[in-house]
CSV table of C-alpha atoms in Angstrom, one decimal:
chain,number,residue,atom,x,y,z
A,1,UNK,CA,22.5,4.1,-12.9
A,2,UNK,CA,22.7,7.0,-15.3
A,3,UNK,CA,24.0,10.2,-13.8
A,4,UNK,CA,21.4,13.0,-13.6
A,5,UNK,CA,20.9,14.7,-16.9
A,6,UNK,CA,21.8,11.7,-19.0
A,7,UNK,CA,19.3,9.9,-21.1
A,8,UNK,CA,18.3,6.5,-19.9
A,9,UNK,CA,19.6,3.7,-22.1
A,10,UNK,CA,18.4,0.1,-22.0
A,11,UNK,CA,20.9,-2.2,-23.6
A,12,UNK,CA,19.9,-5.5,-22.0
A,13,UNK,CA,18.1,-8.3,-23.9
A,14,UNK,CA,15.6,-9.2,-21.3
A,15,UNK,CA,12.9,-7.3,-23.2
A,16,UNK,CA,13.1,-9.8,-26.0
A,17,UNK,CA,12.0,-12.7,-23.9
A,18,UNK,CA,8.4,-13.9,-23.4
A,19,UNK,CA,5.4,-11.7,-22.8
A,20,UNK,CA,3.4,-13.8,-20.4
A,21,UNK,CA,0.1,-15.0,-21.5
A,22,UNK,CA,0.8,-14.4,-25.2
A,23,UNK,CA,4.3,-15.9,-25.3
A,24,UNK,CA,3.4,-19.1,-27.2
A,25,UNK,CA,3.0,-17.5,-30.6
A,26,UNK,CA,5.3,-18.1,-33.5
A,27,UNK,CA,8.2,-15.8,-34.2
A,28,UNK,CA,6.5,-14.7,-37.4
A,29,UNK,CA,3.9,-12.7,-35.5
A,30,UNK,CA,5.4,-12.5,-32.0
A,31,UNK,CA,9.0,-11.3,-32.4
A,32,UNK,CA,8.3,-8.7,-35.1
A,33,UNK,CA,5.6,-7.2,-32.8
A,34,UNK,CA,8.1,-7.1,-29.9
A,35,UNK,CA,10.7,-5.6,-32.2
A,36,UNK,CA,8.3,-2.7,-33.0
A,37,UNK,CA,6.9,-2.1,-29.5
A,38,UNK,CA,10.1,-2.3,-27.6
A,39,UNK,CA,11.7,0.2,-29.9
A,40,UNK,CA,9.0,2.9,-29.7
A,41,UNK,CA,10.5,5.4,-27.4
A,42,UNK,CA,11.8,8.0,-29.9
A,43,UNK,CA,12.5,11.5,-28.8
A,44,UNK,CA,10.1,13.9,-30.5
A,45,UNK,CA,12.8,16.4,-31.4
A,46,UNK,CA,15.6,13.9,-32.0
A,47,UNK,CA,17.2,13.4,-35.4
A,48,UNK,CA,17.3,9.7,-34.7
A,49,UNK,CA,15.2,7.9,-37.3
A,50,UNK,CA,14.9,4.5,-35.5
A,51,UNK,CA,11.1,4.6,-35.6
A,52,UNK,CA,11.2,4.6,-39.4
A,53,UNK,CA,13.3,1.4,-39.3
A,54,UNK,CA,10.9,-0.2,-36.8
A,55,UNK,CA,7.9,0.7,-39.0
A,56,UNK,CA,9.5,-0.7,-42.2
A,57,UNK,CA,10.4,-4.0,-40.5
A,58,UNK,CA,6.9,-4.3,-39.0
A,59,UNK,CA,5.3,-3.7,-42.4
A,60,UNK,CA,7.6,-6.3,-44.1
A,61,UNK,CA,6.8,-9.0,-41.6
A,62,UNK,CA,3.1,-8.6,-40.8
A,63,UNK,CA,-0.3,-8.8,-42.4
A,64,UNK,CA,-0.5,-9.7,-46.1
A,65,UNK,CA,3.2,-9.1,-46.5
A,66,UNK,CA,4.3,-11.6,-43.9
A,67,UNK,CA,6.6,-14.5,-45.0
A,68,UNK,CA,5.0,-17.9,-45.1
A,69,UNK,CA,7.3,-19.1,-42.4
A,70,UNK,CA,9.5,-17.4,-39.8
A,71,UNK,CA,12.5,-19.3,-41.1
A,72,UNK,CA,12.1,-18.4,-44.8
A,73,UNK,CA,14.7,-16.4,-46.7
A,74,UNK,CA,12.2,-13.5,-46.8
A,75,UNK,CA,12.2,-13.2,-43.0
A,76,UNK,CA,16.0,-13.1,-42.9
A,77,UNK,CA,16.0,-10.5,-45.7
A,78,UNK,CA,13.7,-8.3,-43.7
A,79,UNK,CA,16.0,-8.7,-40.7
A,80,UNK,CA,19.0,-7.7,-42.8
A,81,UNK,CA,17.1,-4.6,-44.1
A,82,UNK,CA,16.3,-3.7,-40.5
A,83,UNK,CA,20.0,-4.0,-39.5
A,84,UNK,CA,21.0,-1.9,-42.4
A,85,UNK,CA,18.5,0.8,-41.5
A,86,UNK,CA,19.8,0.9,-37.9
A,87,UNK,CA,23.4,1.2,-39.1
A,88,UNK,CA,22.5,4.2,-41.3
A,89,UNK,CA,21.0,6.0,-38.3
A,90,UNK,CA,23.6,4.9,-35.8
A,91,UNK,CA,25.4,8.3,-35.5
A,92,UNK,CA,22.3,10.2,-34.7
A,93,UNK,CA,20.9,7.5,-32.4
A,94,UNK,CA,23.7,7.0,-29.9
A,95,UNK,CA,22.3,7.0,-26.4
A,96,UNK,CA,18.7,6.4,-27.7
A,97,UNK,CA,16.6,3.8,-25.9
A,98,UNK,CA,14.8,2.7,-29.0
A,99,UNK,CA,18.0,2.4,-31.0
A,100,UNK,CA,19.8,0.1,-28.5
A,101,UNK,CA,16.7,-2.0,-28.1
A,102,UNK,CA,16.5,-2.5,-31.8
A,103,UNK,CA,20.1,-3.4,-32.3
A,104,UNK,CA,20.1,-6.1,-29.6
A,105,UNK,CA,16.8,-7.4,-30.8
A,106,UNK,CA,18.0,-7.8,-34.3
A,107,UNK,CA,21.1,-9.7,-33.2
A,108,UNK,CA,18.9,-12.1,-31.1
A,109,UNK,CA,16.5,-12.7,-34.0
A,110,UNK,CA,19.2,-13.4,-36.5
A,111,UNK,CA,20.8,-15.8,-34.2
A,112,UNK,CA,17.6,-17.6,-33.4
A,113,UNK,CA,16.6,-18.0,-37.1
A,114,UNK,CA,20.2,-18.8,-38.4
A,115,UNK,CA,20.1,-15.7,-40.6
A,116,UNK,CA,23.4,-14.7,-42.3
A,117,UNK,CA,24.5,-11.1,-42.0
A,118,UNK,CA,25.3,-11.2,-45.7
A,119,UNK,CA,22.6,-11.6,-48.3
A,120,UNK,CA,19.7,-9.9,-50.1
A,121,UNK,CA,17.5,-7.4,-48.3
A,122,UNK,CA,13.8,-6.7,-48.6
A,123,UNK,CA,12.2,-3.5,-49.9
A,124,UNK,CA,10.2,-1.6,-47.3
A,125,UNK,CA,6.4,-1.7,-47.8
A,126,UNK,CA,3.8,0.7,-46.4
A,127,UNK,CA,1.7,-0.8,-43.7
A,128,UNK,CA,-2.0,-0.2,-44.4
A,129,UNK,CA,-4.2,0.6,-41.4
A,130,UNK,CA,-7.6,-1.1,-41.1
A,131,UNK,CA,-10.6,1.0,-42.5
A,132,UNK,CA,-11.8,3.5,-40.0
A,133,UNK,CA,-15.0,2.4,-38.2
A,134,UNK,CA,-14.2,-1.3,-38.7
A,135,UNK,CA,-12.6,-2.3,-35.4
A,136,UNK,CA,-13.7,0.8,-33.6
A,137,UNK,CA,-17.3,-0.2,-33.5
A,138,UNK,CA,-16.9,-3.7,-32.1
A,139,UNK,CA,-18.3,-4.3,-28.7
A,140,UNK,CA,-18.1,-8.1,-28.3
A,141,UNK,CA,-14.8,-9.1,-26.9
A,142,UNK,CA,-13.6,-12.6,-26.1
A,143,UNK,CA,-13.6,-13.5,-22.4
A,144,UNK,CA,-9.8,-13.6,-22.4
A,145,UNK,CA,-9.9,-9.8,-23.1
A,146,UNK,CA,-11.6,-9.1,-19.8
A,147,UNK,CA,-9.2,-9.4,-16.9
A,148,UNK,CA,-11.5,-10.2,-14.1
A,149,UNK,CA,-13.4,-12.8,-16.1
A,150,UNK,CA,-10.4,-14.6,-17.6
A,151,UNK,CA,-8.1,-14.5,-14.5
A,152,UNK,CA,-10.5,-14.8,-11.6
A,153,UNK,CA,-13.5,-16.9,-12.5
A,154,UNK,CA,-13.2,-19.0,-9.3
A,155,UNK,CA,-11.3,-16.6,-7.0
A,156,UNK,CA,-11.9,-13.4,-5.1
A,157,UNK,CA,-11.7,-10.0,-6.6
A,158,UNK,CA,-8.0,-9.2,-7.5
A,159,UNK,CA,-6.0,-6.8,-5.4
A,160,UNK,CA,-5.5,-3.5,-7.2
A,161,UNK,CA,-2.6,-1.2,-6.6
A,162,UNK,CA,-1.9,2.5,-7.6
A,163,UNK,CA,1.1,4.4,-8.7
A,164,UNK,CA,1.3,8.1,-9.4
A,165,UNK,CA,3.8,10.8,-10.5
A,166,UNK,CA,3.2,14.5,-10.3
A,167,UNK,CA,4.8,17.9,-9.6
A,168,UNK,CA,8.5,18.3,-9.0
A,169,UNK,CA,8.3,15.2,-9.3
A,170,UNK,CA,6.7,13.3,-6.5
A,171,UNK,CA,6.3,9.5,-6.8
A,172,UNK,CA,3.8,7.3,-5.0
A,173,UNK,CA,4.7,3.7,-5.7
A,174,UNK,CA,2.6,0.5,-6.0
A,175,UNK,CA,3.5,-0.2,-2.3
A,176,UNK,CA,2.4,3.3,-1.2
A,177,UNK,CA,5.9,4.6,-0.7
A,178,UNK,CA,6.0,8.4,-1.2
A,179,UNK,CA,9.2,10.0,-2.5
A,180,UNK,CA,10.3,13.2,-4.0
A,181,UNK,CA,13.0,12.6,-6.7
A,182,UNK,CA,15.4,14.4,-9.0
A,183,UNK,CA,15.3,11.9,-11.9
A,184,UNK,CA,16.1,14.4,-14.6
A,185,UNK,CA,16.0,12.9,-18.1
A,186,UNK,CA,14.3,9.7,-19.2
A,187,UNK,CA,13.2,7.1,-16.6
A,188,UNK,CA,11.0,4.0,-16.7
A,189,UNK,CA,7.9,4.1,-14.5
A,190,UNK,CA,6.6,0.7,-15.5
A,191,UNK,CA,8.2,-2.2,-17.3
A,192,UNK,CA,6.4,-5.5,-17.2
A,193,UNK,CA,5.2,-8.2,-19.6
A,194,UNK,CA,2.1,-6.2,-20.7
A,195,UNK,CA,3.1,-2.6,-21.0
A,196,UNK,CA,6.0,-0.1,-20.7
A,197,UNK,CA,5.7,3.5,-19.4
A,198,UNK,CA,8.6,5.9,-19.6
A,199,UNK,CA,8.7,9.6,-18.5
A,200,UNK,CA,11.1,12.4,-19.3
A,201,UNK,CA,11.7,15.1,-16.7
A,202,UNK,CA,13.2,18.4,-17.6
A,203,UNK,CA,14.3,21.4,-15.4
A,204,UNK,CA,11.5,23.8,-14.6
A,205,UNK,CA,13.9,26.7,-14.8
A,206,UNK,CA,17.4,27.0,-16.4
A,207,UNK,CA,20.0,25.9,-13.9
A,208,UNK,CA,17.5,24.7,-11.4
A,209,UNK,CA,17.4,21.2,-9.8
A,210,UNK,CA,13.6,21.4,-9.8
A,211,UNK,CA,12.3,19.1,-12.6
A,212,UNK,CA,8.8,18.1,-13.9
A,213,UNK,CA,7.5,15.6,-16.4
A,214,UNK,CA,7.5,17.0,-19.9
A,215,UNK,CA,7.0,13.8,-21.9
A,216,UNK,CA,5.3,10.5,-21.4
A,217,UNK,CA,5.3,7.3,-23.6
A,218,UNK,CA,3.2,4.3,-22.9
A,219,UNK,CA,3.5,1.1,-24.9
A,220,UNK,CA,0.7,-1.5,-24.7
A,221,UNK,CA,2.2,-4.8,-25.9
A,222,UNK,CA,0.5,-7.1,-28.4
A,223,UNK,CA,-1.7,-9.5,-26.5
A,224,UNK,CA,-3.4,-12.6,-28.0
A,225,UNK,CA,-6.7,-11.9,-29.8
A,226,UNK,CA,-7.3,-8.7,-27.8
A,227,UNK,CA,-5.0,-5.9,-28.9
A,228,UNK,CA,-2.3,-5.1,-31.3
A,229,UNK,CA,0.7,-3.2,-30.1
A,230,UNK,CA,-0.2,0.4,-29.4
A,231,UNK,CA,1.9,3.4,-28.5
A,232,UNK,CA,0.6,6.5,-26.7
A,233,UNK,CA,2.7,9.6,-26.4
A,234,UNK,CA,2.1,12.9,-24.7
A,235,UNK,CA,4.3,16.0,-24.4
A,236,UNK,CA,4.1,19.6,-23.1
A,237,UNK,CA,1.2,21.3,-24.8
A,238,UNK,CA,0.2,18.1,-26.6
A,239,UNK,CA,-2.1,15.7,-24.9
A,240,UNK,CA,-3.6,13.6,-27.7
A,241,UNK,CA,-6.8,11.7,-27.4
A,242,UNK,CA,-5.5,8.9,-29.6
A,243,UNK,CA,-2.6,6.5,-30.0
A,244,UNK,CA,0.3,7.6,-32.3
A,245,UNK,CA,-1.3,5.8,-35.3
A,246,UNK,CA,-4.5,7.8,-34.9
A,247,UNK,CA,-6.7,5.0,-33.5
A,248,UNK,CA,-8.6,5.1,-30.2
A,249,UNK,CA,-8.7,1.4,-29.4
A,250,UNK,CA,-6.6,-1.8,-29.6
A,251,UNK,CA,-6.6,-2.2,-33.4
A,252,UNK,CA,-8.5,-4.7,-35.6
A,253,UNK,CA,-8.5,-7.8,-33.4
A,254,UNK,CA,-11.7,-9.2,-32.1
A,255,UNK,CA,-11.2,-7.9,-28.6
A,256,UNK,CA,-9.9,-4.5,-29.7
A,257,UNK,CA,-12.3,-2.5,-27.5
A,258,UNK,CA,-10.7,-4.0,-24.4
A,259,UNK,CA,-8.2,-1.1,-24.9
A,260,UNK,CA,-9.7,2.4,-25.3
A,261,UNK,CA,-8.8,6.1,-25.0
A,262,UNK,CA,-11.3,8.6,-23.7
A,263,UNK,CA,-10.8,12.3,-23.7
A,264,UNK,CA,-12.3,13.7,-20.5
A,265,UNK,CA,-11.2,17.3,-20.9
A,266,UNK,CA,-9.7,18.4,-24.2
A,267,UNK,CA,-6.0,19.0,-23.9
A,268,UNK,CA,-6.0,18.5,-20.2
A,269,UNK,CA,-7.3,15.0,-19.1
A,270,UNK,CA,-7.1,11.6,-20.9
A,271,UNK,CA,-8.1,8.2,-19.5
A,272,UNK,CA,-7.0,4.9,-21.0
A,273,UNK,CA,-8.9,1.7,-20.1
A,274,UNK,CA,-7.0,-1.6,-20.7
A,275,UNK,CA,-9.6,-4.1,-19.6
A,276,UNK,CA,-7.7,-7.1,-20.8
A,277,UNK,CA,-5.1,-6.4,-18.0
A,278,UNK,CA,-7.5,-4.7,-15.6
A,279,UNK,CA,-5.7,-1.4,-15.8
A,280,UNK,CA,-6.8,2.2,-15.8
A,281,UNK,CA,-4.4,5.0,-16.7
A,282,UNK,CA,-5.0,8.8,-16.2
A,283,UNK,CA,-2.8,11.3,-17.9
A,284,UNK,CA,-3.3,15.0,-17.3
A,285,UNK,CA,-1.6,18.2,-18.4
A,286,UNK,CA,-1.6,20.8,-15.6
A,287,UNK,CA,0.0,24.0,-16.6
A,288,UNK,CA,2.9,23.1,-18.8
A,289,UNK,CA,3.7,19.7,-17.3
A,290,UNK,CA,2.2,16.2,-17.2
A,291,UNK,CA,0.9,14.0,-14.4
A,292,UNK,CA,0.5,10.2,-14.5
A,293,UNK,CA,-1.7,7.8,-12.4
A,294,UNK,CA,-2.5,4.1,-12.8
A,295,UNK,CA,-4.6,1.5,-11.2
A,296,UNK,CA,-3.3,-2.0,-11.9
A,297,UNK,CA,-3.8,-5.6,-10.4
A,298,UNK,CA,-0.9,-6.9,-8.4
A,299,UNK,CA,-0.6,-9.8,-10.7
A,300,UNK,CA,0.1,-7.5,-13.6
A,301,UNK,CA,2.4,-5.3,-11.6
A,302,UNK,CA,4.5,-8.3,-10.7
A,303,UNK,CA,4.4,-9.9,-14.2
A,304,UNK,CA,8.2,-9.4,-14.8
A,305,UNK,CA,10.3,-12.0,-16.6
A,306,UNK,CA,13.7,-10.9,-15.1
A,307,UNK,CA,13.7,-9.2,-11.7
A,308,UNK,CA,17.3,-8.4,-12.0
A,309,UNK,CA,16.6,-6.1,-14.9
A,310,UNK,CA,13.9,-4.1,-13.0
A,311,UNK,CA,16.2,-2.0,-10.8
A,312,UNK,CA,14.8,1.2,-12.4
A,313,UNK,CA,11.2,0.3,-12.5
A,314,UNK,CA,10.2,3.4,-10.4
A,315,UNK,CA,6.6,2.5,-9.7
A,316,UNK,CA,7.7,-0.8,-8.3
A,317,UNK,CA,11.1,-0.1,-6.8
A,318,UNK,CA,10.9,3.7,-6.1
A,319,UNK,CA,13.6,6.2,-6.9
A,320,UNK,CA,17.3,5.3,-6.4
A,321,UNK,CA,18.6,6.7,-3.1
A,322,UNK,CA,20.9,9.1,-4.8
A,323,UNK,CA,17.9,10.6,-6.6
A,324,UNK,CA,15.7,11.2,-3.6
A,325,UNK,CA,15.0,14.6,-1.9
A,326,UNK,CA,13.9,14.9,1.7
A,327,UNK,CA,11.3,17.5,1.0
A,328,UNK,CA,9.8,17.2,4.5
A,329,UNK,CA,13.1,18.4,6.0
A,330,UNK,CA,13.0,21.3,3.6
A,331,UNK,CA,9.4,22.0,4.6
A,332,UNK,CA,10.3,21.9,8.3
A,333,UNK,CA,13.4,24.2,7.9
A,334,UNK,CA,11.5,26.6,5.8
A,335,UNK,CA,8.5,26.9,8.1
A,336,UNK,CA,8.5,30.3,9.8
A,337,UNK,CA,11.8,31.3,8.3
A,338,UNK,CA,11.0,32.0,4.7
A,339,UNK,CA,12.1,30.2,1.6
A,340,UNK,CA,14.7,32.8,0.5
A,341,UNK,CA,16.7,32.8,3.6
A,342,UNK,CA,17.2,29.0,3.3
A,343,UNK,CA,17.8,28.8,-0.4
A,344,UNK,CA,21.4,27.8,0.0
A,345,UNK,CA,20.6,24.9,2.3
A,346,UNK,CA,17.6,23.6,0.3
A,347,UNK,CA,18.0,20.3,-1.6
A,348,UNK,CA,16.6,22.1,-4.7
A,349,UNK,CA,17.6,25.7,-5.7
A,350,UNK,CA,14.9,28.2,-5.0
A,351,UNK,CA,13.4,29.8,-8.2
A,352,UNK,CA,14.2,33.4,-8.8
A,353,UNK,CA,10.6,34.5,-8.3
A,354,UNK,CA,9.1,32.1,-5.7
A,355,UNK,CA,6.3,32.5,-3.2
A,356,UNK,CA,6.9,33.5,0.4
A,357,UNK,CA,6.3,30.6,2.7
A,358,UNK,CA,3.1,32.0,4.1
A,359,UNK,CA,1.7,32.6,0.6
A,360,UNK,CA,2.6,29.1,-0.5
A,361,UNK,CA,0.9,27.6,2.5
A,362,UNK,CA,-2.3,29.6,1.9
A,363,UNK,CA,-2.5,28.7,-1.7
A,364,UNK,CA,-2.0,25.0,-1.0
A,365,UNK,CA,-4.6,25.1,1.9
A,366,UNK,CA,-7.2,26.3,-0.6
A,367,UNK,CA,-7.1,23.0,-2.6
A,368,UNK,CA,-5.6,20.6,0.0
A,369,UNK,CA,-7.1,21.2,3.4
A,370,UNK,CA,-5.6,18.0,4.9
A,371,UNK,CA,-1.9,18.5,5.8
A,372,UNK,CA,-0.8,15.2,4.3
A,373,UNK,CA,2.1,14.6,1.9
A,374,UNK,CA,0.2,15.9,-1.1
A,375,UNK,CA,-0.2,19.2,0.8
A,376,UNK,CA,3.5,19.2,1.8
A,377,UNK,CA,4.5,18.4,-1.8
A,378,UNK,CA,2.4,21.4,-3.0
A,379,UNK,CA,4.2,23.8,-0.6
A,380,UNK,CA,7.6,22.4,-1.6
A,381,UNK,CA,6.8,22.8,-5.3
A,382,UNK,CA,5.6,26.4,-4.9
A,383,UNK,CA,8.7,27.3,-3.0
A,384,UNK,CA,11.1,25.7,-5.5
A,385,UNK,CA,9.4,26.6,-8.8
A,386,UNK,CA,7.3,29.7,-8.2
A,387,UNK,CA,4.6,28.1,-10.5
A,388,UNK,CA,1.1,28.2,-9.0
A,389,UNK,CA,0.0,25.4,-11.4
A,390,UNK,CA,1.9,22.9,-9.2
A,391,UNK,CA,-0.9,23.5,-6.6
A,392,UNK,CA,-3.4,22.0,-9.1
A,393,UNK,CA,-1.0,19.2,-10.0
A,394,UNK,CA,-1.0,18.0,-6.3
A,395,UNK,CA,-4.7,18.5,-6.1
A,396,UNK,CA,-5.5,16.4,-9.1
A,397,UNK,CA,-2.9,13.8,-8.1
A,398,UNK,CA,-4.9,13.3,-4.9
A,399,UNK,CA,-8.2,13.2,-6.8
A,400,UNK,CA,-6.8,10.4,-9.0
A,401,UNK,CA,-5.8,8.5,-5.8
A,402,UNK,CA,-9.4,8.8,-4.6
A,403,UNK,CA,-10.6,7.4,-7.9
A,404,UNK,CA,-8.0,4.7,-8.5
A,405,UNK,CA,-6.7,3.4,-5.1
A,406,UNK,CA,-8.5,0.3,-3.8
A,407,UNK,CA,-7.9,1.0,-0.1
A,408,UNK,CA,-9.8,4.1,1.0
A,409,UNK,CA,-7.9,4.1,4.3
A,410,UNK,CA,-4.7,4.9,2.5
A,411,UNK,CA,-5.8,7.9,0.5
A,412,UNK,CA,-3.8,10.3,2.7
A,413,UNK,CA,-0.1,9.6,3.5
A,414,UNK,CA,1.7,11.5,6.2
A,415,UNK,CA,5.2,10.1,6.3
A,416,UNK,CA,7.5,10.1,3.3
A,417,UNK,CA,9.5,6.9,2.6
A,418,UNK,CA,13.3,6.9,2.3
A,419,UNK,CA,14.8,3.6,1.5
A,420,UNK,CA,17.6,2.2,3.7
A,421,UNK,CA,21.0,2.8,1.9
A,422,UNK,CA,21.7,-1.0,1.6
A,423,UNK,CA,18.4,-1.8,0.1
A,424,UNK,CA,18.3,1.1,-2.3
A,425,UNK,CA,21.9,0.5,-3.5
A,426,UNK,CA,21.1,-3.1,-4.2
A,427,UNK,CA,17.9,-2.2,-6.0
A,428,UNK,CA,15.9,-4.8,-3.9
A,429,UNK,CA,12.1,-4.6,-3.9
A,430,UNK,CA,10.3,-4.2,-0.5
A,431,UNK,CA,8.9,-7.5,0.6
A,432,UNK,CA,5.1,-7.7,0.4
A,433,UNK,CA,3.5,-7.5,3.8
A,434,UNK,CA,1.9,-11.0,3.9
A,435,UNK,CA,5.2,-12.5,2.8
A,436,UNK,CA,7.1,-10.5,5.4
A,437,UNK,CA,4.7,-11.6,8.1
A,438,UNK,CA,5.1,-15.2,7.1
A,439,UNK,CA,8.9,-14.9,7.2
A,440,UNK,CA,8.8,-13.5,10.7
A,441,UNK,CA,6.6,-16.3,11.8
A,442,UNK,CA,8.9,-18.9,10.3
A,443,UNK,CA,11.9,-17.4,12.0
A,444,UNK,CA,10.0,-17.4,15.3
A,445,UNK,CA,9.1,-21.1,14.9
A,446,UNK,CA,12.5,-22.2,13.7
A,447,UNK,CA,13.8,-23.3,17.1
A,448,UNK,CA,10.7,-25.5,17.6
A,449,UNK,CA,11.5,-27.5,14.4
A,450,UNK,CA,15.2,-27.6,14.9
């Protein structure tokens, strides 16, 4: 695990493996697409120019500029150019997620296609986007681009799960675990065969342990005839209603409209529908910071090639134990005593100008009358940040649960979840309830069969 405050770096090569349903394509279209989408987590203010390298390689190996075969000299030349570009930006990209993904991906591709490290390089070409209005107006999508139609023709409605992140920050996982975490810096929320979501959390106040989400990056991976790779990026005071390339759908493929961005409230609320994977994402800016919520089928949630590499997939695994904060204990200790008197004992330093406990309770009660974990998270955030906008962050997070969660009996949670030390340290996922029940039954019947 990265220590708090360090940027998260992914240096493994699992991301260059298959992508599930679309993994059968040739390297000519498949690997270059992966090369671009897995390397699209650039920091907005970073001098690292890896995105430029990605873009040049993508333009050299796709569309009308694509080599006739993935084993042609032109493809190897494009790879050498890509490698050269990464070396030129190496000094400014150390510790960058995109840079390390690109370096390892290039090595893998050169090995797979027997490309020599020495030889000619290709000249970068500009990638031309499709004419505006072409793919944007298509409404007829292939059946494969509608999740419920393609995956569940002869079975029951799929089980949908929810994950959300809001406030200082509070995490609700796909298994309805509720945790308050430090997780300063860049952390992956979702990392499966179809999309990647990464958040960056920064201190709310200088020197404070209280953090909130200041940046969000979502990568939708290239999928069959439905969508091209698409990257969405939001930051403080910038909640765009389009992908980074300016488009609002999945590109120029036949099923492009199975991925769409809709602006609900300008600069405050964006919704992304990815019908081809049955997924809905809600991104909000509340005050200065971002909130995230997603509804996703269990099948997509668990579409992971290598479970060993998913130890930091927060929506699935939860926060590491050493990153968790027991905010309920803080809430209990503070009640009736006042936030300032317990500042030294609190798990997160109290902000210089915070609310008295009674005022924080009153403000949270206005928006959250049920004293569940969202209400308690609201009180905690007001006491540690002094920012009244965190009241709205908790309120909208609960509203998103009401819209996205498939089980209406689980809208309100009352007990936070803290992993057992052994399980958290090992990074093991919680066993699904049906599987756990079957295991218990099997153990009970073991003496009968033996």
